[in-house]
Amino acid sequence: MAEENWRERLRTWLAEHPPPPEAHTDVAAAQRYQAQLHDAGYAGLTWPKEWGGQGLGAVEAQAFAEESAAADLPTRPFMIGMGMTGPTLVDLGTPEQKRRYLPPLLRGEEIWCQLFSEPGAGSDVASLRTRAVREPDGSWVLSGQKVWTSNAQWADVAAVLARTDPDKPKHGGITMFVLDMRQPGVTVRPLVDMTGHAPFNEVYLDEARVPADGVLGEVDGGWRAATTMLGHERVSISGMRQRRGRGVTSAALTELAQRRDVAGDPLVRDRLADLYAHERVLELFTDRMRQETAAGVPVGARGSVGKLAGALLAHRGVEVAGHVAGADAVAWEVSDDGEGPGDDLALGIASAPAASIAGGTNEIQRSIIGERVLGLPREPAADRDRPFRDAPTGEVDRAAGSHV
Amino acid sequence: MAEENWRERLRTWLAEHPPPPEAHTDVAAAQRYQAQLHDAGYAGLTWPKEWGGQGLGAVEAQAFAEESAAADLPTRPFMIGMGMTGPTLVDLGTPEQKRRYLPPLLRGEEIWCQLFSEPGAGSDVASLRTRAVREPDGSWVLSGQKVWTSNAQWADVAAVLARTDPDKPKHGGITMFVLDMRQPGVTVRPLVDMTGHAPFNEVYLDEARVPADGVLGEVDGGWRAATTMLGHERVSISGMRQRRGRGVTSAALTELAQRRDVAGDPLVRDRLADLYAHERVLELFTDRMRQETAAGVPVGARGSVGKLAGALLAHRGVEVAGHVAGADAVAWEVSDDGEGPGDDLALGIASAPAASIAGGTNEIQRSIIGERVLGLPREPAADRDRPFRDAPTGEVDRAAGSHV
Amino acid sequence: MQLVPTSEQDELRSAVRALLDKQAPRAVRATVDDGAGYDRDLWRRLGTELGVLGLAVPEELGGAGAGHVERAILAEELGRALLPSPFLGSAVLATDLLVGLDDRSGLLGALGSGERMAAVAGVLGPAGDVSVSGGGLRGSAGPVVDATDADDLLVVVDGVVHHLDATGPGVVRTPLRSLDPTRRHARVDLDGAAATRLGSLDSDALQRVRDLATVAIAAEQTGVMGAAVDRTVAYVSDRVQFGRVIGSYQAVKHGCADMYASTEQAVSAVRAAAWAADHDPDALPLPAAVARVFVGPAAFAVTNSMVQYHGGIGYTWEHDAHLFYKRAKSDELLSGPPGAARARLAELMKV
Amino acid sequence: MQLVPTSEQDELRSAVRALLDKQAPRAVRATVDDGAGYDRDLWRRLGTELGVLGLAVPEELGGAGAGHVERAILAEELGRALLPSPFLGSAVLATDLLVGLDDRSGLLGALGSGERMAAVAGVLGPAGDVSVSGGGLRGSAGPVVDATDADDLLVVVDGVVHHLDATGPGVVRTPLRSLDPTRRHARVDLDGAAATRLGSLDSDALQRVRDLATVAIAAEQTGVMGAAVDRTVAYVSDRVQFGRVIGSYQAVKHGCADMYASTEQAVSAVRAAAWAADHDPDALPLPAAVARVFVGPAAFAVTNSMVQYHGGIGYTWEHDAHLFYKRAKSDELLSGPPGAARARLAELMKV
């Protein structure tokens, strides 16, 4: 009952306060809308009230997900804060940190990013080499390079992992910091990916400063914080992927087949049906996981099934696109507004590999499922228990032009 | 010129001496034909003349392979001897061993089998546990169990691997012996595989005897001999596979499609064309390897490409069979002669996994290609340098009913 | 849409699994190795002791009045155990036909108790050439799944459902050879066999029977997949090669992960389709078609991996792996080639 | 059938590779990053310094009189280097059309020396609606591969080959956007453009031109595959994660093995088709179709693995991996969807 009333009110509010169209391209507009959402009581639903949250439960969260899906809220700049760094602050932050960071995060006043990956530390995040050195006054100085950072171009604050003790084994000498992105020691450069777009950034830290109270969790306890945070990463990445892959979904390709007049081709139909079935089954799996969560069964490492299936689906979409589009996927006209019929298709084709790499490669997902869900033994690791400074790490000769 | 004459004579001889039909089912008939072949100078082409061979080169071997292909020679009982144990004898045997074994092998008078695999030692052949203990008179007593033995039901002689020193690391304590199969300590039992047929055997050695001069190569040097011999195994297994998989070839399935009147179905055509292309390309790869061998470039570990591709092809055939046969592959009538239209299909479906397991699994083939062809580093192995008696081995709890 | 089982449904699963864990292995080997027919005793116990053979039959027709979600659980467990049984013929096709006819002749009760076993010709698979001639039926049909062991035959001709005594005069059943040794099929020859006309179903009603069978088969396949995953993971956790448990090698570990991922998705698809069968019957065709398209090839791929990761032992007749492999392939093709399944889905998608 | 190259053929490969190793990387990035056209200088060097642009042109028509096996080697090396060049338009389609016409107008010589570049409309890809009207051609065609940079256009209308000055009046070329940034396509609009009629080809002769293009494209793809394997193996041999070189992990190692296995088979298929083009021209259609069916998807799968095993760096614009990926997909679809390739093969197989 209470839930029904709440859901009804939410629906009404969303109907009366649709996000302005520009909020999807203009960050400031998105921030204004987020503040409105928060003021209406619809931000941080499951977060404690004392930090600006609503103190509600999984039921309301599920209702919000369902009701807001159609409204297409401009959440992209806030996803990392809401989905990853925020929950970690709730878990591990000091009362001061929570007070300082959570309310502006929920209101969209401060945008967060996450500085984990490095050129030499991809799948093996814990082999990171960004250094944090403690000053006599207890503050920290960070230097190093981070990559694959979403949001960095407009972020105010970052959760950053840095190595504080290279004499400990690699997982044991890492600390998580809260870093002010608006300082001279931080340089953000867009990273053009294989689609030709730059949704990610490289971030260079050159003696960037973090005050003494900027440690999130324990000194040298950053791996635990990172693990918590990485558990949330898969979800938000998959959302981003879908938008870029829309050209190779069964819906888009069915439309294309009709437009190209090949929808009657038995092979095209065969491939479209297969793609649709795989899409739909993944949706059903995701729905089921959501229902299990609401019923108190945590998804845990099974989330990797969804991530993996999503990646395979993207590749399946690319394959089906070839059947439907044929040579039309090779080259196409660009109209006066700079867009062409092949653009979405090409974006879908070129962004498919991201689904298999970003947020944990397919190989990593399969290891997670094999080890954490099925209980199979880990791979023998040469570097787990050695001091980090003696362990082989991922650096590839820069002269060869590789940098990740 | 000389080659052309030779080939011409061979062609004439084959035309004049076709194998009798019963030679494919009756081993004695096959043995008689083999003797004829040998007497005509067509057995052991590349083997030294002194051991009953012909002392010819790769050119003649290639010509023989081409000319004899159509004649369908009854070579199955001799394949292991000619392809595996014979060449190893030539390399590593003592003059007495060569004199004793090679001529009857080439004439088909003695049939060989190979006793390598054990229930606990599948992919990891070197973890074998059959023991060979030296008697005071220098002779050996062997006890243990071997599996997946072709030919054992009619074999006279076996090349057997046994552990002679369990205190050495596993590869270092193995010896290869020549074992007389016609003795009380040797028991042969047919092993029914998943097709319901029994082309393989289990062989139990219970204090089987080998005289002092029955060591092939060096004592504790059996792994070297085995490596030589295993290099030849892939080839002969792939021949066996093809016969059993004939129901799922593109030729058989094209015929079936026509019989079922679905050859006009675009999907069926699509799948048949794909299967045909893969078959044909594998043939071309094999032809190319043969030409490279003739030109003096050894195939080496690249042979694993053919083995792997053949295995994948078998599975592809099974998939296409479903498209062509539909429910006809599920159940079918048996005619008065005990045969039914689904038999070949079912045999093809049920024997496909053998192609991916026997003679080295797909996983082993991929490791061979990765390591020996592409030069990628080996997997870390826990047991390489430890005394065999301390190393974990493949035994699975017999109470669970598993024995391989 | 409810995709998580209730605690009652979990209990149902446990009860069925407990019985089958004990009884099925012997029954499987009796059929596979000795050619024995379906285990009538065990079937009766499922009907009476557990009362699970009429789960989807309304109470007013003498059934348990549970639903297709529950029957899917039974199907899954039967698939997991590979029990040779007339589930598909008797507890699915015949039962659903009779429910569709609102049949009160008592046959539903006898099927539900496991007292009698039935098979159906003319709904799944080729139509055959049976026709009504004089007072009886004449012609051939087949392969008819589960007909070899059936007491009753339901033969559908032009939408009319005829009931025959499978052992009566004019009925000859010829057992067929089959890919899957745990499922028995027969050709049925009718030579003026006496038949009772039970009623008729229009094409929508017949399609619903097919869709319900699709759901049951897909559920059975998820049971096959689940067992394949469990057994394979257990095996690769024990088997040592090159000094390590083989499940620690990525080639095997990642393959097991793929098996699991595929299975968890298949389970979700089947739950959605079973839910629709109960709660949104008009919408059933689409989720049923989705389940079939996804589960058929997925189940075969999983069982193929099962054989592969068992290595040599998995290739023997003695080990069960091949039975899973053959059941999966047989289930995939039972209603026709995969292309037919996808063509139907494309139709429903309005491509 | 000769599937092993002669030492002359090996030398040809080395010579082309030596030049491209030095010159291609710069040319690739000029086109990809700066939108530069094809490198005319480099193309001319291939034509004059190495003399490889008329390998398959008979000596009496001013060519090298080598053959398609040799041209396939050139194609492979161009694919390996991903050189943005008019190879397909000028050195394959236009050249083969002119050879088919036994053309002695001198254009073959200019294409062979690399002095001029040509493109062909109406042979590969959609026919467009070009018609002969009055003295000139009218209508649109496209996408026409390599038309953006072409000096000459050959337009085939109803089997008649027309030659146009690509820069002449009445010819408008609109560059298109393309999946593969290393290959340039244009729409060609003709508004009464003056054309010379060179002759006509019957449908068999046109099909031979298509089959020869199929061989050349497949050869190019094997070059793409070979480079993908080499570069990926090099990368995974260096890159360390979790304390080990990633190529020591089975997930990566086995993936590389699959890439290699696929490539070695593709190479065999292309050699067979190229051999047939030279030595058994009547039998060409079948091996050409086999090569296309196999190589198209295989090349894409290999380049997809290339991106995957390069991880993050492979997903950047800066790294070349995506160029291989896009070239492979683009080549796979250039002549239509994969189903069309298989339909043609089924036709030739007489299914």
mmCIF file with all atom_site columns, C-alpha atoms in Angstrom, chain A residues 50-142:
data_model
loop_
_atom_site.group_PDB
_atom_site.id
_atom_site.type_symbol
_atom_site.label_atom_id
_atom_site.label_alt_id
_atom_site.label_comp_id
_atom_site.label_asym_id
_atom_site.label_entity_id
_atom_site.label_seq_id
_atom_site.pdbx_PDB_ins_code
_atom_site.Cartn_x
_atom_site.Cartn_y
_atom_site.Cartn_z
_atom_site.occupancy
_atom_site.B_iso_or_equiv
_atom_site.pdbx_formal_charge
_atom_site.auth_seq_id
_atom_site.auth_comp_id
_atom_site.auth_asym_id
_atom_site.auth_atom_id
_atom_site.pdbx_PDB_model_num
ATOM 1  C CA . GLU A 1 50  ? 21.639 11.713 7.927   1.00 0.00 ? 50  GLU A CA 1
ATOM 2  C CA . TRP A 1 51  ? 23.839 12.019 4.834   1.00 0.00 ? 51  TRP A CA 1
ATOM 3  C CA . GLY A 1 52  ? 21.141 13.408 2.631   1.00 0.00 ? 52  GLY A CA 1
ATOM 4  C CA . GLY A 1 53  ? 19.643 10.093 1.569   1.00 0.00 ? 53  GLY A CA 1
ATOM 5  C CA . GLN A 1 54  ? 16.041 8.915  1.904   1.00 0.00 ? 54  GLN A CA 1
ATOM 6  C CA . GLY A 1 55  ? 16.547 5.828  4.073   1.00 0.00 ? 55  GLY A CA 1
ATOM 7  C CA . LEU A 1 56  ? 14.206 3.743  1.932   1.00 0.00 ? 56  LEU A CA 1
ATOM 8  C CA . GLY A 1 57  ? 14.480 0.058  0.938   1.00 0.00 ? 57  GLY A CA 1
ATOM 9  C CA . ALA A 1 58  ? 15.021 -2.192 -2.094  1.00 0.00 ? 58  ALA A CA 1
ATOM 10 C CA . VAL A 1 59  ? 11.316 -2.096 -2.909  1.00 0.00 ? 59  VAL A CA 1
ATOM 11 C CA . GLU A 1 60  ? 11.364 1.645  -3.527  1.00 0.00 ? 60  GLU A CA 1
ATOM 12 C CA . ALA A 1 61  ? 14.653 1.391  -5.384  1.00 0.00 ? 61  ALA A CA 1
ATOM 13 C CA . GLN A 1 62  ? 13.123 -1.199 -7.704  1.00 0.00 ? 62  GLN A CA 1
ATOM 14 C CA . ALA A 1 63  ? 10.000 0.948  -8.160  1.00 0.00 ? 63  ALA A CA 1
ATOM 15 C CA . PHE A 1 64  ? 12.183 3.946  -8.982  1.00 0.00 ? 64  PHE A CA 1
ATOM 16 C CA . ALA A 1 65  ? 14.171 1.943  -11.538 1.00 0.00 ? 65  ALA A CA 1
ATOM 17 C CA . GLU A 1 66  ? 10.969 0.831  -13.214 1.00 0.00 ? 66  GLU A CA 1
ATOM 18 C CA . GLU A 1 67  ? 9.197  4.173  -13.194 1.00 0.00 ? 67  GLU A CA 1
ATOM 19 C CA . SER A 1 68  ? 12.182 6.256  -14.231 1.00 0.00 ? 68  SER A CA 1
ATOM 20 C CA . ALA A 1 69  ? 13.252 3.971  -17.074 1.00 0.00 ? 69  ALA A CA 1
ATOM 21 C CA . ALA A 1 70  ? 10.912 5.630  -19.548 1.00 0.00 ? 70  ALA A CA 1
ATOM 22 C CA . ALA A 1 71  ? 11.755 9.137  -18.402 1.00 0.00 ? 71  ALA A CA 1
ATOM 23 C CA . ASP A 1 72  ? 15.399 8.824  -19.565 1.00 0.00 ? 72  ASP A CA 1
ATOM 24 C CA . LEU A 1 73  ? 16.869 10.805 -16.696 1.00 0.00 ? 73  LEU A CA 1
ATOM 25 C CA . PRO A 1 74  ? 20.159 12.653 -17.346 1.00 0.00 ? 74  PRO A CA 1
ATOM 26 C CA . THR A 1 75  ? 22.076 10.500 -14.865 1.00 0.00 ? 75  THR A CA 1
ATOM 27 C CA . ARG A 1 76  ? 25.280 9.935  -16.772 1.00 0.00 ? 76  ARG A CA 1
ATOM 28 C CA . PRO A 1 77  ? 27.454 12.523 -14.951 1.00 0.00 ? 77  PRO A CA 1
ATOM 29 C CA . PHE A 1 78  ? 26.266 11.163 -11.586 1.00 0.00 ? 78  PHE A CA 1
ATOM 30 C CA . MET A 1 79  ? 26.469 7.439  -12.185 1.00 0.00 ? 79  MET A CA 1
ATOM 31 C CA . ILE A 1 80  ? 29.952 6.984  -10.788 1.00 0.00 ? 80  ILE A CA 1
ATOM 32 C CA . GLY A 1 81  ? 29.127 9.039  -7.717  1.00 0.00 ? 81  GLY A CA 1
ATOM 33 C CA . MET A 1 82  ? 25.776 7.429  -7.087  1.00 0.00 ? 82  MET A CA 1
ATOM 34 C CA . GLY A 1 83  ? 26.713 3.907  -8.055  1.00 0.00 ? 83  GLY A CA 1
ATOM 35 C CA . MET A 1 84  ? 30.310 3.553  -6.987  1.00 0.00 ? 84  MET A CA 1
ATOM 36 C CA . THR A 1 85  ? 32.055 6.206  -4.947  1.00 0.00 ? 85  THR A CA 1
ATOM 37 C CA . GLY A 1 86  ? 28.979 7.238  -2.945  1.00 0.00 ? 86  GLY A CA 1
ATOM 38 C CA . PRO A 1 87  ? 28.195 3.772  -1.584  1.00 0.00 ? 87  PRO A CA 1
ATOM 39 C CA . THR A 1 88  ? 31.866 3.302  -0.758  1.00 0.00 ? 88  THR A CA 1
ATOM 40 C CA . LEU A 1 89  ? 31.833 6.572  1.203   1.00 0.00 ? 89  LEU A CA 1
ATOM 41 C CA . VAL A 1 90  ? 28.774 5.365  3.082   1.00 0.00 ? 90  VAL A CA 1
ATOM 42 C CA . ASP A 1 91  ? 30.606 2.158  3.988   1.00 0.00 ? 91  ASP A CA 1
ATOM 43 C CA . LEU A 1 92  ? 34.114 3.369  4.688   1.00 0.00 ? 92  LEU A CA 1
ATOM 44 C CA . GLY A 1 93  ? 34.072 7.145  4.972   1.00 0.00 ? 93  GLY A CA 1
ATOM 45 C CA . THR A 1 94  ? 34.661 9.045  8.201   1.00 0.00 ? 94  THR A CA 1
ATOM 46 C CA . PRO A 1 95  ? 31.673 11.015 9.535   1.00 0.00 ? 95  PRO A CA 1
ATOM 47 C CA . GLU A 1 96  ? 33.422 14.169 8.330   1.00 0.00 ? 96  GLU A CA 1
ATOM 48 C CA . GLN A 1 97  ? 33.902 12.749 4.852   1.00 0.00 ? 97  GLN A CA 1
ATOM 49 C CA . LYS A 1 98  ? 30.275 11.704 4.633   1.00 0.00 ? 98  LYS A CA 1
ATOM 50 C CA . ARG A 1 99  ? 29.092 15.101 5.791   1.00 0.00 ? 99  ARG A CA 1
ATOM 51 C CA . ARG A 1 100 ? 31.415 16.896 3.430   1.00 0.00 ? 100 ARG A CA 1
ATOM 52 C CA . TYR A 1 101 ? 30.857 14.797 0.286   1.00 0.00 ? 101 TYR A CA 1
ATOM 53 C CA . LEU A 1 102 ? 27.550 12.962 0.307   1.00 0.00 ? 102 LEU A CA 1
ATOM 54 C CA . PRO A 1 103 ? 25.006 15.779 0.238   1.00 0.00 ? 103 PRO A CA 1
ATOM 55 C CA . PRO A 1 104 ? 26.614 17.635 -2.692  1.00 0.00 ? 104 PRO A CA 1
ATOM 56 C CA . LEU A 1 105 ? 27.066 14.306 -4.470  1.00 0.00 ? 105 LEU A CA 1
ATOM 57 C CA . LEU A 1 106 ? 23.375 13.478 -4.169  1.00 0.00 ? 106 LEU A CA 1
ATOM 58 C CA . ARG A 1 107 ? 22.321 16.954 -5.257  1.00 0.00 ? 107 ARG A CA 1
ATOM 59 C CA . GLY A 1 108 ? 24.600 16.776 -8.286  1.00 0.00 ? 108 GLY A CA 1
ATOM 60 C CA . GLU A 1 109 ? 26.638 19.712 -7.079  1.00 0.00 ? 109 GLU A CA 1
ATOM 61 C CA . GLU A 1 110 ? 29.840 17.764 -7.157  1.00 0.00 ? 110 GLU A CA 1
ATOM 62 C CA . ILE A 1 111 ? 30.601 15.279 -9.883  1.00 0.00 ? 111 ILE A CA 1
ATOM 63 C CA . TRP A 1 112 ? 32.836 12.311 -9.139  1.00 0.00 ? 112 TRP A CA 1
ATOM 64 C CA . CYS A 1 113 ? 35.151 10.197 -11.163 1.00 0.00 ? 113 CYS A CA 1
ATOM 65 C CA . GLN A 1 114 ? 37.168 7.120  -10.383 1.00 0.00 ? 114 GLN A CA 1
ATOM 66 C CA . LEU A 1 115 ? 40.920 6.940  -10.973 1.00 0.00 ? 115 LEU A CA 1
ATOM 67 C CA . PHE A 1 116 ? 41.855 3.266  -10.852 1.00 0.00 ? 116 PHE A CA 1
ATOM 68 C CA . SER A 1 117 ? 43.142 1.945  -14.194 1.00 0.00 ? 117 SER A CA 1
ATOM 69 C CA . GLU A 1 118 ? 46.615 2.740  -15.397 1.00 0.00 ? 118 GLU A CA 1
ATOM 70 C CA . PRO A 1 119 ? 48.474 2.023  -18.616 1.00 0.00 ? 119 PRO A CA 1
ATOM 71 C CA . GLY A 1 120 ? 50.293 -0.862 -16.962 1.00 0.00 ? 120 GLY A CA 1
ATOM 72 C CA . ALA A 1 121 ? 47.422 -1.994 -14.781 1.00 0.00 ? 121 ALA A CA 1
ATOM 73 C CA . GLY A 1 122 ? 44.408 -3.049 -16.817 1.00 0.00 ? 122 GLY A CA 1
ATOM 74 C CA . SER A 1 123 ? 42.864 -6.319 -15.744 1.00 0.00 ? 123 SER A CA 1
ATOM 75 C CA . ASP A 1 124 ? 45.402 -6.397 -12.935 1.00 0.00 ? 124 ASP A CA 1
ATOM 76 C CA . VAL A 1 125 ? 44.279 -3.208 -11.230 1.00 0.00 ? 125 VAL A CA 1
ATOM 77 C CA . ALA A 1 126 ? 46.336 -3.951 -8.118  1.00 0.00 ? 126 ALA A CA 1
ATOM 78 C CA . SER A 1 127 ? 49.566 -3.628 -10.071 1.00 0.00 ? 127 SER A CA 1
ATOM 79 C CA . LEU A 1 128 ? 49.034 0.137  -10.235 1.00 0.00 ? 128 LEU A CA 1
ATOM 80 C CA . ARG A 1 129 ? 52.124 2.349  -9.918  1.00 0.00 ? 129 ARG A CA 1
ATOM 81 C CA . THR A 1 130 ? 50.810 5.814  -9.154  1.00 0.00 ? 130 THR A CA 1
ATOM 82 C CA . ARG A 1 131 ? 52.752 6.822  -6.036  1.00 0.00 ? 131 ARG A CA 1
ATOM 83 C CA . ALA A 1 132 ? 51.446 8.622  -2.975  1.00 0.00 ? 132 ALA A CA 1
ATOM 84 C CA . VAL A 1 133 ? 54.106 10.017 -0.638  1.00 0.00 ? 133 VAL A CA 1
ATOM 85 C CA . ARG A 1 134 ? 53.290 11.320 2.790   1.00 0.00 ? 134 ARG A CA 1
ATOM 86 C CA . GLU A 1 135 ? 54.543 14.806 3.679   1.00 0.00 ? 135 GLU A CA 1
ATOM 87 C CA . PRO A 1 136 ? 55.697 15.748 7.189   1.00 0.00 ? 136 PRO A CA 1
ATOM 88 C CA . ASP A 1 137 ? 52.356 17.499 7.758   1.00 0.00 ? 137 ASP A CA 1
ATOM 89 C CA . GLY A 1 138 ? 50.486 14.263 7.078   1.00 0.00 ? 138 GLY A CA 1
ATOM 90 C CA . SER A 1 139 ? 49.198 15.318 3.674   1.00 0.00 ? 139 SER A CA 1
ATOM 91 C CA . TRP A 1 140 ? 49.938 13.307 0.526   1.00 0.00 ? 140 TRP A CA 1
ATOM 92 C CA . VAL A 1 141 ? 51.520 14.003 -2.834  1.00 0.00 ? 141 VAL A CA 1
ATOM 93 C CA . LEU A 1 142 ? 50.371 11.871 -5.758  1.00 0.00 ? 142 LEU A CA 1
#
